[in-house]
Short mmCIF file of C-alpha atoms in Angstrom, two decimals:
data_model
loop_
_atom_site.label_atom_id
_atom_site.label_comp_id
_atom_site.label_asym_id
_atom_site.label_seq_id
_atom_site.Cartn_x
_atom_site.Cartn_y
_atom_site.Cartn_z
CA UNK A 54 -1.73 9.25 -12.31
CA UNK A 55 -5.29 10.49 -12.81
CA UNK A 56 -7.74 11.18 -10.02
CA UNK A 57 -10.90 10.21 -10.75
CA UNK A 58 -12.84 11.43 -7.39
CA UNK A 59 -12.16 12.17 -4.14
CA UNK A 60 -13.67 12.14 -0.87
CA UNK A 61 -13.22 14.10 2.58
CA UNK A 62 -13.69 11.26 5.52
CA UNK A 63 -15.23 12.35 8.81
CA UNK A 64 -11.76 12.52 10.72
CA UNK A 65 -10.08 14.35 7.62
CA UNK A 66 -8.60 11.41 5.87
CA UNK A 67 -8.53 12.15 2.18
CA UNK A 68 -9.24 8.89 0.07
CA UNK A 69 -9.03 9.51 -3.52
CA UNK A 70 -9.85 6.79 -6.59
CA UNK A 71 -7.04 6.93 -9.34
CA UNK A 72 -5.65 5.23 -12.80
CA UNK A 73 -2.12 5.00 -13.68
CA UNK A 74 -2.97 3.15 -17.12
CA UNK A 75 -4.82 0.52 -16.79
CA UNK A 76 -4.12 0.21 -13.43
CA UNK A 77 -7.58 0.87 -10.61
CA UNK A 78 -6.40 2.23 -7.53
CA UNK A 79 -7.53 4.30 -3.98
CA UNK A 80 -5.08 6.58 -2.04
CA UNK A 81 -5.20 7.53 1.42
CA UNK A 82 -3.84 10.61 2.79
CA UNK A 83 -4.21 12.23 6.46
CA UNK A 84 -5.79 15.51 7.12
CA UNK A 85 -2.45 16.84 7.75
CA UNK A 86 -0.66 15.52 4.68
CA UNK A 87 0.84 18.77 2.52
CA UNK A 88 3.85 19.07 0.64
CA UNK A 89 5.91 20.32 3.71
CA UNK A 90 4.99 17.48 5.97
CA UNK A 91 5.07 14.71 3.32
CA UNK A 92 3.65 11.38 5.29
CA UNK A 93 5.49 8.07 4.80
CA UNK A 94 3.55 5.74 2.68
CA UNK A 95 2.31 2.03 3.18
CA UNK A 96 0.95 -0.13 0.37
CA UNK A 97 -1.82 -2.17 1.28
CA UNK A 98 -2.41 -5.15 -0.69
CA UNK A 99 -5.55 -7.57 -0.35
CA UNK A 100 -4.83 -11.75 -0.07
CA UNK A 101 -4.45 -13.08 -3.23
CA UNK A 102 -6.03 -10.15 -5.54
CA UNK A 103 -9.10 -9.69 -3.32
CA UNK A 104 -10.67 -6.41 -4.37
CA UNK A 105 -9.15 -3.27 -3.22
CA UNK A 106 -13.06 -2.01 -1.84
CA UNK A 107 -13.65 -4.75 -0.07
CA UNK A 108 -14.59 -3.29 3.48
CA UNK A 109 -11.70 -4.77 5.84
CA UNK A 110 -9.31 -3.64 3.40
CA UNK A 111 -10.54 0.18 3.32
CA UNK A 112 -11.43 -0.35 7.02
CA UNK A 113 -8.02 -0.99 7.49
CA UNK A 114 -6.58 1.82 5.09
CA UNK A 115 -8.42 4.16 6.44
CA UNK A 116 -7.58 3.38 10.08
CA UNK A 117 -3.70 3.28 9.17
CA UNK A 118 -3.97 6.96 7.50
CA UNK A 119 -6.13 8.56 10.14
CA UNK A 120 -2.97 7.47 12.45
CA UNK A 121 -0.52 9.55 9.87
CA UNK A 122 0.68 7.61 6.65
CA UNK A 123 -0.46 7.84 3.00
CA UNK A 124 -1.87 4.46 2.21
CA UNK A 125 -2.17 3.18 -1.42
CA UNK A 126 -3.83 -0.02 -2.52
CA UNK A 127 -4.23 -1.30 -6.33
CA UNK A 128 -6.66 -4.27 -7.90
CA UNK A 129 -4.13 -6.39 -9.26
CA UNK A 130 -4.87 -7.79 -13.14
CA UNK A 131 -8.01 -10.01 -13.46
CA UNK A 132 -9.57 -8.45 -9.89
CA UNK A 133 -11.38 -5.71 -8.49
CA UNK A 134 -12.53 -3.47 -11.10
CA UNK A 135 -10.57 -4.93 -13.92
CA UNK A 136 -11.70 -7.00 -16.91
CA UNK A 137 -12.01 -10.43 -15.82
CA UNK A 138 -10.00 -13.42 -16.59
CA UNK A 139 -12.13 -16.65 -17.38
CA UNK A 140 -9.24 -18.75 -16.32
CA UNK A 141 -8.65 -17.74 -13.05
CA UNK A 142 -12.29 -17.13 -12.28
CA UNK A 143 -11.98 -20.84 -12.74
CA UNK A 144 -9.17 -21.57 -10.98
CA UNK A 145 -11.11 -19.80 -7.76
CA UNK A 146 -13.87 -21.36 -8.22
CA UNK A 147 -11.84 -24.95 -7.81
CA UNK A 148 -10.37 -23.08 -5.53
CA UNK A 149 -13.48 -23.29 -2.87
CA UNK A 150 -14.71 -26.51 -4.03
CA UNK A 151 -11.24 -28.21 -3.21
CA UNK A 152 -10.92 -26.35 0.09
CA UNK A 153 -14.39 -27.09 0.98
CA UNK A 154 -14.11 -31.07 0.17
CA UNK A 155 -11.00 -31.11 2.07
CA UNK A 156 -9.01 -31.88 -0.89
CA UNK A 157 -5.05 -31.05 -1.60
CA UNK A 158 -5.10 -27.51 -2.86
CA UNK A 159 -1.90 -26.80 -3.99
CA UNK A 160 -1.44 -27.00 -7.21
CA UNK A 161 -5.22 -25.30 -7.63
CA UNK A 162 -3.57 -22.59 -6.06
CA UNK A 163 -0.16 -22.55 -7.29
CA UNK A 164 -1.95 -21.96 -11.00
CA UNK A 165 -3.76 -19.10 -9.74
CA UNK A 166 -1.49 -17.63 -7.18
CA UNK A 167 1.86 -17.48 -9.00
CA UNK A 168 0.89 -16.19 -12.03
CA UNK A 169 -1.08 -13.20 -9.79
CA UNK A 170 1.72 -12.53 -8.02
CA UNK A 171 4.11 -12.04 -11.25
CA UNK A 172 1.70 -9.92 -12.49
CA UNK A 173 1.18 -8.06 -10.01
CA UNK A 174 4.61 -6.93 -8.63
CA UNK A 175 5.68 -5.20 -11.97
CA UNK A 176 2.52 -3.01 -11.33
CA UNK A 177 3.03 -2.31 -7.64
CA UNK A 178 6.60 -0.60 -8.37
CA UNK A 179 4.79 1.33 -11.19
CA UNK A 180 2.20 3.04 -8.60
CA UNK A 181 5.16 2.96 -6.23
CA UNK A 182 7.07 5.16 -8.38
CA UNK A 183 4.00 7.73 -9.10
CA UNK A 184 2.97 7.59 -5.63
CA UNK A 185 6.56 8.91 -4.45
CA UNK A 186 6.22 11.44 -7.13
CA UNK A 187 3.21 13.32 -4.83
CA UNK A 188 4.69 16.11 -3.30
CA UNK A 189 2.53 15.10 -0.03
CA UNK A 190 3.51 11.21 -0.28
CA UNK A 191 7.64 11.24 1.23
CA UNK A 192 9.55 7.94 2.18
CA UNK A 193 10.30 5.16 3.39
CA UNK A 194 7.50 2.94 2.25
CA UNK A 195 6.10 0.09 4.07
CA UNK A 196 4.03 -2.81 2.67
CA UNK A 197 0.76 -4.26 4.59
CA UNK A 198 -1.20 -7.13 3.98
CA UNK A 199 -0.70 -10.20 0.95
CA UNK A 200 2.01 -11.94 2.24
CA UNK A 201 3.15 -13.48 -1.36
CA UNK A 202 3.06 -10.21 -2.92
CA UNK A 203 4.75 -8.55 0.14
CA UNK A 204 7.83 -11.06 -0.09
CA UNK A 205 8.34 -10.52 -3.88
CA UNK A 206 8.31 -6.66 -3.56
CA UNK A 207 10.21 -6.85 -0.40
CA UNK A 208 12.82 -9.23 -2.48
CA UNK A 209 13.09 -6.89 -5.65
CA UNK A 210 12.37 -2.88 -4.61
CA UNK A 211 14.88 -1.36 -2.32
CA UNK A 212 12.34 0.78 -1.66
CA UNK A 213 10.45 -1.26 1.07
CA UNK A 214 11.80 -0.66 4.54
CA UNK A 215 9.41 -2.69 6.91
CA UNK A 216 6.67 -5.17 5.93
CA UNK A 217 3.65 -6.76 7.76
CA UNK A 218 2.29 -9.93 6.39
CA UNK A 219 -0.73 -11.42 7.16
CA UNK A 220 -1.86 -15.36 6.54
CA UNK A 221 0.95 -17.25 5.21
CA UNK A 222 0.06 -20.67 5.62
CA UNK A 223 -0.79 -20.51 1.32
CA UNK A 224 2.40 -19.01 -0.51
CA UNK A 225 3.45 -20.10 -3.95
CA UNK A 226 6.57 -22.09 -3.85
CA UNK A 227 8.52 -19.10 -5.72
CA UNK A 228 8.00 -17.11 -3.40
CA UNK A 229 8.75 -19.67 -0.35
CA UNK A 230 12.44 -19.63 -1.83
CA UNK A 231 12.15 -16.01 -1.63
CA UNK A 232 11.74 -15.26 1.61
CA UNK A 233 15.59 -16.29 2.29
CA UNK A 234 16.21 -12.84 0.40
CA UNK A 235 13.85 -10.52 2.45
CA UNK A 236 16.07 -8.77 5.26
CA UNK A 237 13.42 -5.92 6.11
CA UNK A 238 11.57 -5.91 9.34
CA UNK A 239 8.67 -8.23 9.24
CA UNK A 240 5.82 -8.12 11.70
CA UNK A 241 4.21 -11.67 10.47
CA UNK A 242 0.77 -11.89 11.92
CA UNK A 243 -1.25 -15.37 12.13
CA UNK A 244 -5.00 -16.62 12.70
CA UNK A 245 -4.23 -19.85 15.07
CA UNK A 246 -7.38 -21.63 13.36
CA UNK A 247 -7.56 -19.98 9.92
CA UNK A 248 -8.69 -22.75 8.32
CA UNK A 249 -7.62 -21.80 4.87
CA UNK A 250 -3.70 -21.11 5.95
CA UNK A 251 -2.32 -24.33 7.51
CA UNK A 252 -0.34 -23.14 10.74
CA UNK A 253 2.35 -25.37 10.11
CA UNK A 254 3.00 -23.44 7.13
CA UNK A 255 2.71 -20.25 8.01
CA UNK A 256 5.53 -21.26 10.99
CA UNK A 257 7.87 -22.30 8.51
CA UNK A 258 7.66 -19.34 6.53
CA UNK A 259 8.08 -17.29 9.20
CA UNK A 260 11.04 -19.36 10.38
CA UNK A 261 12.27 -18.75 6.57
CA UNK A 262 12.27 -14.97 6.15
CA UNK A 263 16.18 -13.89 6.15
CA UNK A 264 15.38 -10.52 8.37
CA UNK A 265 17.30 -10.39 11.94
CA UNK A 266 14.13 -8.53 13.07
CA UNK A 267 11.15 -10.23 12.64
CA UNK A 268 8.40 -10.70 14.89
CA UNK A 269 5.17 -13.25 14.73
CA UNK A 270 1.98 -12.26 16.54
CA UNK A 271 -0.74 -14.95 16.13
CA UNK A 272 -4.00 -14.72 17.43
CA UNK A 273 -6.85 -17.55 18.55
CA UNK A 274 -9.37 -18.03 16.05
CA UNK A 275 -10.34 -18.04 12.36
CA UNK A 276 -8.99 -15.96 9.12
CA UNK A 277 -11.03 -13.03 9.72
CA UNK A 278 -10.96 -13.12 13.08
CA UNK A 279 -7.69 -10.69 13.53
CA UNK A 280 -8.53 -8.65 17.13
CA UNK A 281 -8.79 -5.24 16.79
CA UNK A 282 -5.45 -4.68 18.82
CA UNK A 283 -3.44 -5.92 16.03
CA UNK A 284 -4.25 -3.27 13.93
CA UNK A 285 -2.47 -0.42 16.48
CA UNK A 286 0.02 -3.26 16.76
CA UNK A 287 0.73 -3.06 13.11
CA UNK A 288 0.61 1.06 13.48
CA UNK A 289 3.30 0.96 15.89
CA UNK A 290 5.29 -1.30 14.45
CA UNK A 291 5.48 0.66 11.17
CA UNK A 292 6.16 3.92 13.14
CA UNK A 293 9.23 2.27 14.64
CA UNK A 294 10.46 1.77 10.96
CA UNK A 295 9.12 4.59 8.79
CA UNK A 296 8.94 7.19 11.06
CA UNK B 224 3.85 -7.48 55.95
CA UNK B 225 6.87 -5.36 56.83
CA UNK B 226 8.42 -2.63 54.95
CA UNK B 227 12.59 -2.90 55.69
CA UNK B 228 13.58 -0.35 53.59
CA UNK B 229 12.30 1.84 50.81
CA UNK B 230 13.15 4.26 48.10
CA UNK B 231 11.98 6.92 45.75
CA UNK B 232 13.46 6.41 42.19
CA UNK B 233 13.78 9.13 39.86
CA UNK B 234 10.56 8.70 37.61
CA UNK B 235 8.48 8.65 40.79
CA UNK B 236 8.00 5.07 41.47
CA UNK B 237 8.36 4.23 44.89
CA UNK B 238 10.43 0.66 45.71
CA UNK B 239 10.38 -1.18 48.87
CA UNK B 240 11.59 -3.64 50.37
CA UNK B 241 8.79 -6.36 53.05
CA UNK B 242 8.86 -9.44 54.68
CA UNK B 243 5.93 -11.73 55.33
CA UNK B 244 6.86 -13.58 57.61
CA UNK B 245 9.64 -15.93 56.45
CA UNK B 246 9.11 -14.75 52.78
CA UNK B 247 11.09 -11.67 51.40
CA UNK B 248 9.73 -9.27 48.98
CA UNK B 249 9.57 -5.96 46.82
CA UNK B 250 7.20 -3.59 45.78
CA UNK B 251 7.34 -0.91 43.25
CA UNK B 252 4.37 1.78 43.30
CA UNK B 253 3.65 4.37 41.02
CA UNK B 254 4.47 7.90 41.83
CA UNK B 255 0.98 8.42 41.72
CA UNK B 256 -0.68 5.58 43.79
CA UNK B 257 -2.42 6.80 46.62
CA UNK B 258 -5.47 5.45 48.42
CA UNK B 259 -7.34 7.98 46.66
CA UNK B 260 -6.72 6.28 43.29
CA UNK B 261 -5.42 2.77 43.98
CA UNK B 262 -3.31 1.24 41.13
CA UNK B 263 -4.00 -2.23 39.51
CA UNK B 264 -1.17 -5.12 40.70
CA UNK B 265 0.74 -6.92 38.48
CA UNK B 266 2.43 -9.99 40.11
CA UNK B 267 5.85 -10.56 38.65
CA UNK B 268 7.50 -13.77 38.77
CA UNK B 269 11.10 -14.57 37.27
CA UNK B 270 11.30 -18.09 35.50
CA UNK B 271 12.38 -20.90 37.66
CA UNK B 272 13.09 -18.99 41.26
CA UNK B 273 15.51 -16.78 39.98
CA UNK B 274 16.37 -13.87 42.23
CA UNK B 275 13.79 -11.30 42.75
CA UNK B 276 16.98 -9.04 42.55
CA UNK B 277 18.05 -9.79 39.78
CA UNK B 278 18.44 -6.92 37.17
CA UNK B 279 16.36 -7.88 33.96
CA UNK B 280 13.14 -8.85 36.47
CA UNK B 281 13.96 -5.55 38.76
CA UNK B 282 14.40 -3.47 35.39
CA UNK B 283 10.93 -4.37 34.08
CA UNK B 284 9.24 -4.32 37.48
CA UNK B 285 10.34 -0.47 37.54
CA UNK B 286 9.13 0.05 33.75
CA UNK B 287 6.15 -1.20 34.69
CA UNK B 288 5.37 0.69 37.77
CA UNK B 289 6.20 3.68 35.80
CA UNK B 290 3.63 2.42 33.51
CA UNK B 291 0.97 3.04 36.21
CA UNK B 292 0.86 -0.26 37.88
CA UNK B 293 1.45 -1.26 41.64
CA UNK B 294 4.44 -4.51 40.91
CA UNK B 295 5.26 -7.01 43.30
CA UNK B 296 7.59 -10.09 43.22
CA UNK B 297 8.55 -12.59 46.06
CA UNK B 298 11.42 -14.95 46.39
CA UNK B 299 10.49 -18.75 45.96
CA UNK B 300 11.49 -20.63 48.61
CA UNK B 301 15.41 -21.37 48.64
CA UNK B 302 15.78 -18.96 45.85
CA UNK B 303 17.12 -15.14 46.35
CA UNK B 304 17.89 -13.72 49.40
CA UNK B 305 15.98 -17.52 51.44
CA UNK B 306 18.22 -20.23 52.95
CA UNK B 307 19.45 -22.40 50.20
CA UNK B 308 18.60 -25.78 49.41
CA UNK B 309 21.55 -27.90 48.74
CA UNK B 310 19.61 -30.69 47.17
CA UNK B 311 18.17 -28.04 44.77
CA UNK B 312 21.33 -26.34 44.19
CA UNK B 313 22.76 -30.12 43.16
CA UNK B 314 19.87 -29.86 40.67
CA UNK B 315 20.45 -26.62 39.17
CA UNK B 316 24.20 -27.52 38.59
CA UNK B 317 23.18 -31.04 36.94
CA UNK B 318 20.80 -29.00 35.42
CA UNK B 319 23.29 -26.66 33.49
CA UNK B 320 25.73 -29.33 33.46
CA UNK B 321 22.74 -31.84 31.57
CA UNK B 322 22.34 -28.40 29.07
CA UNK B 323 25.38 -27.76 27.72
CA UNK B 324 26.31 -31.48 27.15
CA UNK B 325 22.73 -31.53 25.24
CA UNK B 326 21.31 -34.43 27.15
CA UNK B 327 17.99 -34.89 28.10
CA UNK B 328 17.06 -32.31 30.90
CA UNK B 329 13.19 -33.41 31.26
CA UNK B 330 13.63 -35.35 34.93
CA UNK B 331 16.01 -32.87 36.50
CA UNK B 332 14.10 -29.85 35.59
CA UNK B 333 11.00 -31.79 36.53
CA UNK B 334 12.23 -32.48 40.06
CA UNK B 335 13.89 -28.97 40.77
CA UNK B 336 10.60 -27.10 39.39
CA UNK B 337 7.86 -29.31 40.17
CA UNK B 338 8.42 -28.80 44.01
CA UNK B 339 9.61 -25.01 42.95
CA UNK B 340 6.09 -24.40 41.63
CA UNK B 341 4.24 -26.42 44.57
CA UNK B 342 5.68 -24.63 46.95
CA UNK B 343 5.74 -20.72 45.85
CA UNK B 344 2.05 -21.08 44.95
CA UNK B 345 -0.01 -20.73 48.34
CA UNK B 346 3.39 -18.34 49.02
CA UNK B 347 2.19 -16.22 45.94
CA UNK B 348 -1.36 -16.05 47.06
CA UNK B 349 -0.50 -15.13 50.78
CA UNK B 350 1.66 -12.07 49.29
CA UNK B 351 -1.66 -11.41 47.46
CA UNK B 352 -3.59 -11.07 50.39
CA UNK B 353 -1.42 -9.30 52.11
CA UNK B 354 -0.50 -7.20 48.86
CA UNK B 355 -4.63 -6.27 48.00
CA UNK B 356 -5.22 -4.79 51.68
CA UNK B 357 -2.53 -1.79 51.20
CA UNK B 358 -4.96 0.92 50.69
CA UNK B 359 -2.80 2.01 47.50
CA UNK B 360 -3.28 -0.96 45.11
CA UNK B 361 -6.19 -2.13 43.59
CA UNK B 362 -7.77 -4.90 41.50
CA UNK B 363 -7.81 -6.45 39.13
CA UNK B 364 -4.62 -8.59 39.00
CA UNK B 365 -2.35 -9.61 36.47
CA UNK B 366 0.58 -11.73 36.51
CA UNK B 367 4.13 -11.33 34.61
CA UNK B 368 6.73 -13.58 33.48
CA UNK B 369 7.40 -17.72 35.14
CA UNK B 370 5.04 -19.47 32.72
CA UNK B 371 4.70 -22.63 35.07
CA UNK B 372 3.97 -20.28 38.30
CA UNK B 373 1.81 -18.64 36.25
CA UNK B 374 -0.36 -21.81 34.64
CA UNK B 375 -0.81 -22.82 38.84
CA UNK B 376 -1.32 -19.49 39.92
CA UNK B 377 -4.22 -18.71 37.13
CA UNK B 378 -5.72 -22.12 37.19
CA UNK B 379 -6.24 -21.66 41.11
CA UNK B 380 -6.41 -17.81 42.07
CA UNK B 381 -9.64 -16.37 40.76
CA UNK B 382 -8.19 -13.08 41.27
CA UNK B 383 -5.60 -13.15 38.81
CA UNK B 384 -7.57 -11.72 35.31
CA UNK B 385 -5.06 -12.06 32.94
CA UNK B 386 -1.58 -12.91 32.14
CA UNK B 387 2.05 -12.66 30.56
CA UNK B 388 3.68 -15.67 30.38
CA UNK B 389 7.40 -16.16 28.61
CA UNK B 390 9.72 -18.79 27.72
CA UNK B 391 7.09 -21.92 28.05
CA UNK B 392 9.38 -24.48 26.64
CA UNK B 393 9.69 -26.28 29.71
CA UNK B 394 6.96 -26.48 31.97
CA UNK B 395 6.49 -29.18 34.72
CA UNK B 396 4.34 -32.40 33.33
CA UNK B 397 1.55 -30.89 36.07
CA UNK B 398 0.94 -27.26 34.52
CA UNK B 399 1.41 -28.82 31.17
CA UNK B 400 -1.73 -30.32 32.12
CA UNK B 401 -3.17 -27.15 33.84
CA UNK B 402 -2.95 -25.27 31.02
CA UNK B 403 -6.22 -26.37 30.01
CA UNK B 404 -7.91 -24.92 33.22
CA UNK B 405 -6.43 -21.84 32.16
CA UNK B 406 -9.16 -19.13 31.04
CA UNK B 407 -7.75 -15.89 31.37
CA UNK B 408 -6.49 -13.64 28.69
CA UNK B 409 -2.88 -14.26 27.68
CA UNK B 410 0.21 -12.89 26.30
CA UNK B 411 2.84 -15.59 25.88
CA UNK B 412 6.21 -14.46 24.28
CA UNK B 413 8.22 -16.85 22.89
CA UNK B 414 12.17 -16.37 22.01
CA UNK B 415 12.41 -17.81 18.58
CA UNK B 416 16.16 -19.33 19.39
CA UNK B 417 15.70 -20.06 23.05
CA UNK B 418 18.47 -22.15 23.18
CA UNK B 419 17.00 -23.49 26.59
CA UNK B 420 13.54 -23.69 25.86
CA UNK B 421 12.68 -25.91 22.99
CA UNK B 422 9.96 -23.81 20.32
CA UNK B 423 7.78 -26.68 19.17
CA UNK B 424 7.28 -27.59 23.09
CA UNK B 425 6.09 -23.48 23.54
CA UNK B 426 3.89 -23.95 20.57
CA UNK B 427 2.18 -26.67 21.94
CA UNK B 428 1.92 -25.40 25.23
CA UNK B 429 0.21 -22.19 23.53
CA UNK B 430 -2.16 -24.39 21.82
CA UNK B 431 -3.21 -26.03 25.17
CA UNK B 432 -4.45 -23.08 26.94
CA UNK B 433 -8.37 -22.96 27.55
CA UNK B 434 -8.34 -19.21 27.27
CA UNK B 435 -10.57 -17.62 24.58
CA UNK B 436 -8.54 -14.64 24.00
CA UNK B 437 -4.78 -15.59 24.08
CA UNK B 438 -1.87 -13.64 21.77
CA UNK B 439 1.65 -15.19 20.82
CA UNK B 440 4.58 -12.69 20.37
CA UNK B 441 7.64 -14.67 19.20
CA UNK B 442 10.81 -12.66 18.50
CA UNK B 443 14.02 -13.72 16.62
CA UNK B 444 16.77 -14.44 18.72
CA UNK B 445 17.79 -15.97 22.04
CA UNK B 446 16.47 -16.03 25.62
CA UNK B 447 17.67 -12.67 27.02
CA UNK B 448 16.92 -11.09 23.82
CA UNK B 449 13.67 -10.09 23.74
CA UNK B 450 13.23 -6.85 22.20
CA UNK B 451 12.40 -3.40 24.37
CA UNK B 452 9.80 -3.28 22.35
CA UNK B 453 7.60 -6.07 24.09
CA UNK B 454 7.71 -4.51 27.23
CA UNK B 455 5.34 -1.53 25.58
CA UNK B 456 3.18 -4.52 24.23
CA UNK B 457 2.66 -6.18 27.53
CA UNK B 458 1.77 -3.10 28.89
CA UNK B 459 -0.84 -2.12 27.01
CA UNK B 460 -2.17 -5.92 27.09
CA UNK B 461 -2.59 -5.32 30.47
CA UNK B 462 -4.04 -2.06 30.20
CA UNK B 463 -6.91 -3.96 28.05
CA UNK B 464 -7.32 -6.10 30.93
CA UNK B 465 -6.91 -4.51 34.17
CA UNK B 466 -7.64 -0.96 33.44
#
């Protein structure tokens, strides 16, 4: 892991830019974080390979490590700052055209979202590994945010103790089957209206997940219309698991 | 109102025991409320006229009053401590009898809580009278627990400013309807398995509400499970709201 640059935030967050490889990432770490009070960790991961600087995520990030836990985000291949892909730029842009007409999405998305998430997950457990490997970064490790990804690492790495997912009215069908396997403790958090994550769905999936604790907190109004209140919601909720 | 008895618990909180008239009651007051710094009411109501006594609704009235908040709760007529009513103690028994043989339930839970509702309303608001003229409790007001008390109660009482509802899935056909008057900010917790309280009916009931700023917390598991963890939640959505 190579740190490219690093910044001192106003209330003593750390927030450094690194590569492992190929791989773009940002890493959060309190003020207090040092090698004798190693913080737990929570990878934050954007909807569908949204870029890792786009401001709700860091908003978010930020927020979580002021209140005590390394946070770690990646851009997942094709996104953020990596080289595009000309097929799934594509694929997004038929994407919004099908979801603005109205029409069936799913097998727009499917193409775009599975092969993401496949992708992506191999790369998440490498950052996962080099992230544990910080002397100020301890466990257990909680996962925030992309609820496809989230179910797939939750599935596979042992390493995941608690997960909060966020919008799952879209999830490829792979990773619909999965949920059966994840057994962590979800917090599962819903927009009411978001119009781009049928409710229905998102119920189901929720319904789905195999944990005996799981919890659903859904909120009136549209995707980004999450009330600030989740977010310390989400806080405590992770420092009932990790902490 | 007249104070019977009265008792100081361990963390402070003060618990006593009124009449209004015909109507018996309890109040639980912080250690701290005096008239010098009044404490903001929470009515709170258990589902269906179960006793005020009872231990889960007595358990959380003390957490709450702990919490910083003056907590009342009355007994519906024939319920608790009042004269019973033998023609709704026929319904309650046909009532668990119409439950576990899975039948329909709809008309004898409408005509044992219908009239339940009509009548502890102007009950309810005569306790809140009498309840906002101690010199040691404050407004605003929020109301805990009976969904279909609380749907009348909000729709009618512009005093009540937000509320807690749990276990909507029954609700008379008349506060099914009044849920659309309903403005106030709400926390409605659902038990994903209620065995007695069907989901889909909660969901919709959820979706019905006119208020602008309403949060769903749904746990895994069955009626009397709700985690320990909700009673935290509901007080800080209060302390949003009446604080």
């Amino acid at each position: 892991m190579h740190i490219t640059s690093e910044q001192r935030l106003d209330d003593g967050v750390l927030e450094r830019e690194f590569t492992l490889g190929e791989i773009p990432g940002t890493l959060w770490t309190p003020g207090s974080a040092a090698p004798a009070t190693p913080a737990p960790l929570v990878l934050m991961a954007h909807n569908n390979g949204l870029p890792r600087r786009e401001a709700r995520l860091v908003a978010r990030a930020r927020h979580t490590a002021a209140y005590g836990y390394a946070v770690a985000t990646i851009d997942t291949p094709g996104c953020g700052d990596r080289p595009r892909s000309a097929a799934a730029d594509q694929a997004r842009a038929d994407l919004r055209r099908a979801m603005q007409a109205g029409e069936p999405v799913d097998e727009i998305f499917e193409s775009l979202v599975g092969p993401l998430v496949e992708e992506a997950v191999p790369e998440w457990r490498t950052a996962l590994d080099a992230l544990l490997a910080l002397p100020e970064i301890g466990g257990p490790v909680g996962y925030s945010g992309w609820t496809a990804l989230g179910i797939r690492l939750a599935a596979v790495e042992p390493r995941i103790a608690a997960a909060g997912l966020f919008a799952g009215g879209y999830v490829p069908r792979a990773q619909r089957e999965e949920a059966r396997q994840v057994t962590v403790p979800l917090l599962f958090l819903l927009q009411w209206d978001d119009e781009g994550n049928p409710r229905q769905r998102a119920l189901d999936l929720f319904d789905a997940f195999g944990s005996k604790e799981k919890t659903l907190h859904a909120n009136l109004g549209g995707h980004t219309g999450t009330p600030w209140f989740e977010l310390e919601d989400g806080g405590r909720f992770f420092d009932r698991h990790l902490k």
